[in-house]
Amino acid sequence: MSSAQPPYYPGKFTIALLGKSADSVNRTGSTIIRDPNASVTKLGNFVEHNNNLYRIISTCDFFDEQYDFPDQLIIDFMALSDPGPRLFILVIDSKNTQVEKVVTQISHLQRVFGENVTENIVIVLEESRENLQGRIKEMYNIQMATMNENLAFQCKEWCSHQRPFQFDYKNYPQHTVKRRKDHLIRTRRKCDYTGETYQRNTGRSASTETGMQTKVKHRHSWHAQQYPRSTGASSQQISLPAKRAPGQHDGVYGSREGLYNMVLLGKSGTGKSASANTILTAGKLIGGSNQHFQSYPSSTPVTTRCEVKIVEIFGIPVRVVDTPDFFYEEEHVNQAQVEECKRYCQEGHCVTLLVMQLGRFTDGERNILEKLEKSLGWRIRDSTIILFTHGEDLKGSVDKFIGERSHLDHLVKACSNRYHVFRNSSKDSKQFKALVKKFPDMFPNFPTIRTSTMSCLR
């Protein structure tokens, strides 16, 4: 980083604040922003602080090797800071001052964003380490500083003489980042009011609305909002909606209750219930759900009505809905169950999994997507993933299998080529995690559930 360039002031400075220690990141951010009126927005694993001068995007998960969805984390970061932050401030806490540990973090950023990312990196040490500072400057020529009362002034100087980093989109396509950015902008607009306004408009306390995070003007420390996972502090905790009495509902079971709906659709015998049980293994049954869906071989449908289980997956409550075969009796559509399904299957409030068994395709499935759309009243294909079951029976490539069967090829293309395969002989929860990782845009909230605070990524 060179200080010889003329000042560059296009507007507010965007800074990425990263580190392994939540407490150290907190203190650094508080020292830089120095503004009790800065707005705070919790966006999944990221916290964004805004004042007149800075937009600081911070997280302590960036270097977490055990994180389930590293690619989604990176895409979210790129979307939030697009087209690139002015600075990557890497906070080194007292437990990670070994040269090899610092090099590992820098190398990780280089692998993700390219070798030239070091031009925009500043390392902030909690306490002075002359040996470390000398070695890192020698290896990377990176600007380094110690956390002190002059840090805010230094940060302004660094930003003033540094052009924003430009993502090269080599590993993460620009169209993917843009799509995610557009989604976050829409999400931000939905959440862009204070907790008082939210309660006035909805009659609910923001803290009881699972999955929704309000944007709040805080007049207390940065530390109280940031990273409750590590500090034990949390201004807004997830709480599940109150249990409903049997038969009680408000017309639509959707995100207004704070629950995310996952609806499995398809013909009898395709493995809907077995697939639903595989999803349940990815989390913990809650809210009175104490058993799995019934699933066993039968010549007649086992599932005859919509059945619901609530499970906590990746820390967020999810409503898994197993449905009957609405078209089992060809001359009679089970309209009562279609209407019940509509309560869960609403545009913008769910993802639908159209379950089909590999190697078995009946005439009744030929136009099943169109029939479901007609019955449910909207283009479910825009929110649908084709879920093929009995993947253990497949010999060869699934792409080849689909391509050789025009009816399957047409169906998959109608759903924008979104499909996944479950092995029904395995109840490994990694199958569902692989599905979420494959289609992160279909599950925008899942990668965010690493903290106990509510998330705005919906």
CSV table of C-alpha atoms in Angstrom, one decimal, residues 108-286:
chain,number,residue,atom,x,y,z
A,108,HIS,CA,-6.4,-17.5,2.5
A,109,LEU,CA,-7.4,-14.0,1.3
A,110,GLN,CA,-5.0,-14.4,-1.6
A,111,ARG,CA,-6.5,-17.7,-2.6
A,112,VAL,CA,-10.0,-16.2,-2.5
A,113,PHE,CA,-9.4,-12.8,-4.0
A,114,GLY,CA,-6.1,-13.0,-5.8
A,115,GLU,CA,-2.5,-12.3,-5.1
A,116,ASN,CA,-2.9,-8.5,-5.4
A,117,VAL,CA,-5.3,-8.3,-2.5
A,118,THR,CA,-2.3,-7.6,-0.3
A,119,GLU,CA,-2.2,-4.1,-1.8
A,120,ASN,CA,-5.4,-3.4,0.2
A,121,ILE,CA,-4.7,-5.2,3.4
A,122,VAL,CA,-3.9,-3.5,6.6
A,123,ILE,CA,-2.9,-5.5,9.7
A,124,VAL,CA,-3.9,-4.3,13.1
A,125,LEU,CA,-2.2,-5.8,16.1
A,126,GLU,CA,-3.8,-5.8,19.5
A,127,GLU,CA,-0.3,-5.2,20.9
A,128,SER,CA,3.0,-4.4,19.3
A,129,ARG,CA,5.1,-7.3,18.0
A,130,GLU,CA,8.3,-6.0,16.5
A,131,ASN,CA,9.5,-9.4,15.2
A,132,LEU,CA,6.1,-10.1,13.6
A,133,GLN,CA,5.8,-6.7,12.1
A,134,GLY,CA,9.3,-6.9,10.6
A,135,ARG,CA,8.7,-10.4,9.1
A,136,ILE,CA,5.3,-9.6,7.5
A,137,LYS,CA,6.5,-6.3,6.1
A,138,GLU,CA,9.5,-8.1,4.6
A,139,MET,CA,7.3,-10.8,3.1
A,140,TYR,CA,4.3,-8.8,1.8
A,141,ASN,CA,5.1,-5.0,2.2
A,142,ILE,CA,1.8,-4.7,4.1
A,143,GLN,CA,0.9,-1.7,6.2
A,144,MET,CA,0.7,-2.6,9.9
A,145,ALA,CA,-0.5,-0.7,13.0
A,146,THR,CA,-1.2,-1.3,16.6
A,147,MET,CA,-4.6,-0.8,18.1
A,148,ASN,CA,-4.6,2.6,19.9
A,149,GLU,CA,-6.4,5.9,20.0
A,150,ASN,CA,-4.8,7.1,16.8
A,151,LEU,CA,-6.3,4.2,14.8
A,152,ALA,CA,-9.3,6.1,13.6
A,153,PHE,CA,-7.1,8.9,12.1
A,154,GLN,CA,-4.8,6.3,10.6
A,155,CYS,CA,-7.7,4.5,9.0
A,156,LYS,CA,-9.0,7.7,7.4
A,157,GLU,CA,-5.5,8.3,6.0
A,158,TRP,CA,-5.2,4.8,4.6
A,159,CYS,CA,-8.6,5.0,2.9
A,160,SER,CA,-8.0,8.4,1.5
A,161,HIS,CA,-4.9,7.2,-0.4
A,162,GLN,CA,-6.2,3.8,-1.5
A,163,ARG,CA,-8.5,3.0,-4.4
A,164,PRO,CA,-11.1,0.3,-3.8
A,165,PHE,CA,-10.1,-3.3,-4.3
A,166,GLN,CA,-11.7,-4.7,-7.5
A,167,PHE,CA,-13.0,-8.3,-7.4
A,168,ASP,CA,-11.9,-10.3,-10.4
A,169,TYR,CA,-14.8,-12.8,-10.1
A,170,LYS,CA,-12.5,-15.6,-11.2
A,171,ASN,CA,-13.7,-18.1,-8.6
A,172,TYR,CA,-17.2,-16.6,-8.1
A,173,PRO,CA,-19.0,-15.4,-11.2
A,174,GLN,CA,-20.1,-11.8,-11.3
A,175,HIS,CA,-23.6,-12.7,-12.2
A,176,THR,CA,-23.9,-14.8,-9.1
A,177,VAL,CA,-22.6,-12.0,-6.9
A,178,LYS,CA,-24.9,-9.5,-8.6
A,179,ARG,CA,-27.9,-11.7,-8.1
A,180,ARG,CA,-27.0,-12.1,-4.4
A,181,LYS,CA,-26.4,-8.4,-4.1
A,182,ASP,CA,-29.9,-7.6,-5.6
A,183,HIS,CA,-31.4,-10.0,-3.1
A,184,LEU,CA,-29.7,-8.3,-0.2
A,185,ILE,CA,-30.8,-4.9,-1.4
A,186,ARG,CA,-34.4,-6.0,-1.4
A,187,THR,CA,-33.9,-7.6,2.0
A,188,ARG,CA,-32.4,-4.4,3.4
A,189,ARG,CA,-35.4,-2.4,2.2
A,190,LYS,CA,-37.7,-4.8,4.0
A,191,CYS,CA,-35.7,-4.4,7.2
A,192,ASP,CA,-34.9,-0.7,6.9
A,193,TYR,CA,-36.8,0.6,9.9
A,194,THR,CA,-36.3,0.7,13.6
A,195,GLY,CA,-37.6,-1.8,16.1
A,196,GLU,CA,-40.1,0.8,17.3
A,197,THR,CA,-41.5,1.2,13.8
A,198,TYR,CA,-41.6,-2.5,13.3
A,199,GLN,CA,-43.6,-3.0,16.5
A,200,ARG,CA,-45.9,-0.1,15.7
A,201,ASN,CA,-46.6,-1.4,12.1
A,202,THR,CA,-47.0,-5.1,13.0
A,203,GLY,CA,-48.0,-5.3,16.6
A,204,ARG,CA,-45.1,-7.6,17.3
A,205,SER,CA,-41.8,-7.2,19.0
A,206,ALA,CA,-38.9,-7.6,16.6
A,207,SER,CA,-37.3,-10.0,19.0
A,208,THR,CA,-40.1,-12.6,18.5
A,209,GLU,CA,-39.9,-12.6,14.7
A,210,THR,CA,-37.5,-15.4,13.9
A,211,GLY,CA,-35.5,-14.8,10.8
A,212,MET,CA,-36.1,-11.1,10.7
A,213,GLN,CA,-33.5,-8.6,11.8
A,214,THR,CA,-34.4,-4.9,12.2
A,215,LYS,CA,-32.0,-2.1,11.4
A,216,VAL,CA,-31.5,-0.2,14.6
A,217,LYS,CA,-29.8,3.0,15.7
A,218,HIS,CA,-27.7,2.0,18.7
A,219,ARG,CA,-26.6,4.4,21.4
A,220,HIS,CA,-24.4,1.9,23.2
A,221,SER,CA,-21.2,0.0,22.4
A,222,TRP,CA,-20.4,-1.8,19.3
A,223,HIS,CA,-19.6,-4.8,21.4
A,224,ALA,CA,-23.2,-5.3,22.6
A,225,GLN,CA,-24.4,-6.0,19.1
A,226,GLN,CA,-21.5,-7.7,17.5
A,227,TYR,CA,-20.9,-11.5,17.7
A,228,PRO,CA,-23.1,-12.6,20.5
A,229,ARG,CA,-21.9,-16.1,19.9
A,230,SER,CA,-18.5,-15.3,21.4
A,231,THR,CA,-19.4,-12.6,23.9
A,232,GLY,CA,-22.6,-13.9,25.3
A,233,ALA,CA,-24.3,-10.6,24.5
A,234,SER,CA,-27.3,-10.4,22.1
A,235,SER,CA,-29.8,-7.6,21.8
A,236,GLN,CA,-32.3,-9.8,19.9
A,237,GLN,CA,-32.5,-13.5,20.4
A,238,ILE,CA,-34.2,-16.1,18.2
A,239,SER,CA,-37.4,-17.2,19.8
A,240,LEU,CA,-39.8,-19.7,18.2
A,241,PRO,CA,-43.4,-18.7,17.6
A,242,ALA,CA,-45.9,-19.8,20.1
A,243,LYS,CA,-47.4,-23.2,19.6
A,244,ARG,CA,-50.7,-23.2,17.8
A,245,ALA,CA,-53.7,-25.1,19.0
A,246,PRO,CA,-54.8,-27.9,16.7
A,247,GLY,CA,-56.5,-26.5,13.6
A,248,GLN,CA,-55.6,-22.9,14.5
A,249,HIS,CA,-54.1,-20.9,11.7
A,250,ASP,CA,-53.9,-17.4,10.2
A,251,GLY,CA,-54.6,-18.4,6.5
A,252,VAL,CA,-51.0,-18.6,5.4
A,253,TYR,CA,-48.2,-20.5,7.2
A,254,GLY,CA,-45.3,-18.5,6.0
A,255,SER,CA,-42.5,-16.1,6.9
A,256,ARG,CA,-44.8,-13.9,9.0
A,257,GLU,CA,-44.5,-16.6,11.7
A,258,GLY,CA,-40.8,-16.6,11.3
A,259,LEU,CA,-40.7,-20.1,9.9
A,260,TYR,CA,-39.2,-21.1,6.5
A,261,ASN,CA,-41.3,-23.6,4.6
A,262,MET,CA,-39.9,-26.6,2.7
A,263,VAL,CA,-42.6,-28.4,0.8
A,264,LEU,CA,-42.2,-31.8,-0.8
A,265,LEU,CA,-44.4,-32.6,-3.8
A,266,GLY,CA,-44.8,-35.5,-6.1
A,267,LYS,CA,-46.5,-38.9,-6.8
A,268,SER,CA,-46.9,-41.7,-4.3
A,269,GLY,CA,-44.1,-44.1,-4.1
A,270,THR,CA,-41.4,-41.7,-5.3
A,271,GLY,CA,-39.8,-41.4,-1.8
A,272,LYS,CA,-41.3,-38.1,-0.6
A,273,SER,CA,-41.6,-39.1,3.0
A,274,ALA,CA,-38.2,-40.9,3.0
A,275,SER,CA,-36.6,-37.7,1.6
A,276,ALA,CA,-38.4,-35.6,4.2
A,277,ASN,CA,-36.9,-37.8,6.9
A,278,THR,CA,-33.4,-37.4,5.4
A,279,ILE,CA,-33.9,-33.6,5.7
A,280,LEU,CA,-35.0,-34.0,9.3
A,281,THR,CA,-31.7,-35.8,10.1
A,282,ALA,CA,-29.9,-32.5,9.2
A,283,GLY,CA,-31.3,-30.8,12.3
A,284,LYS,CA,-33.2,-31.2,15.6
A,285,LEU,CA,-36.9,-31.8,15.8
A,286,ILE,CA,-38.6,-29.0,17.8
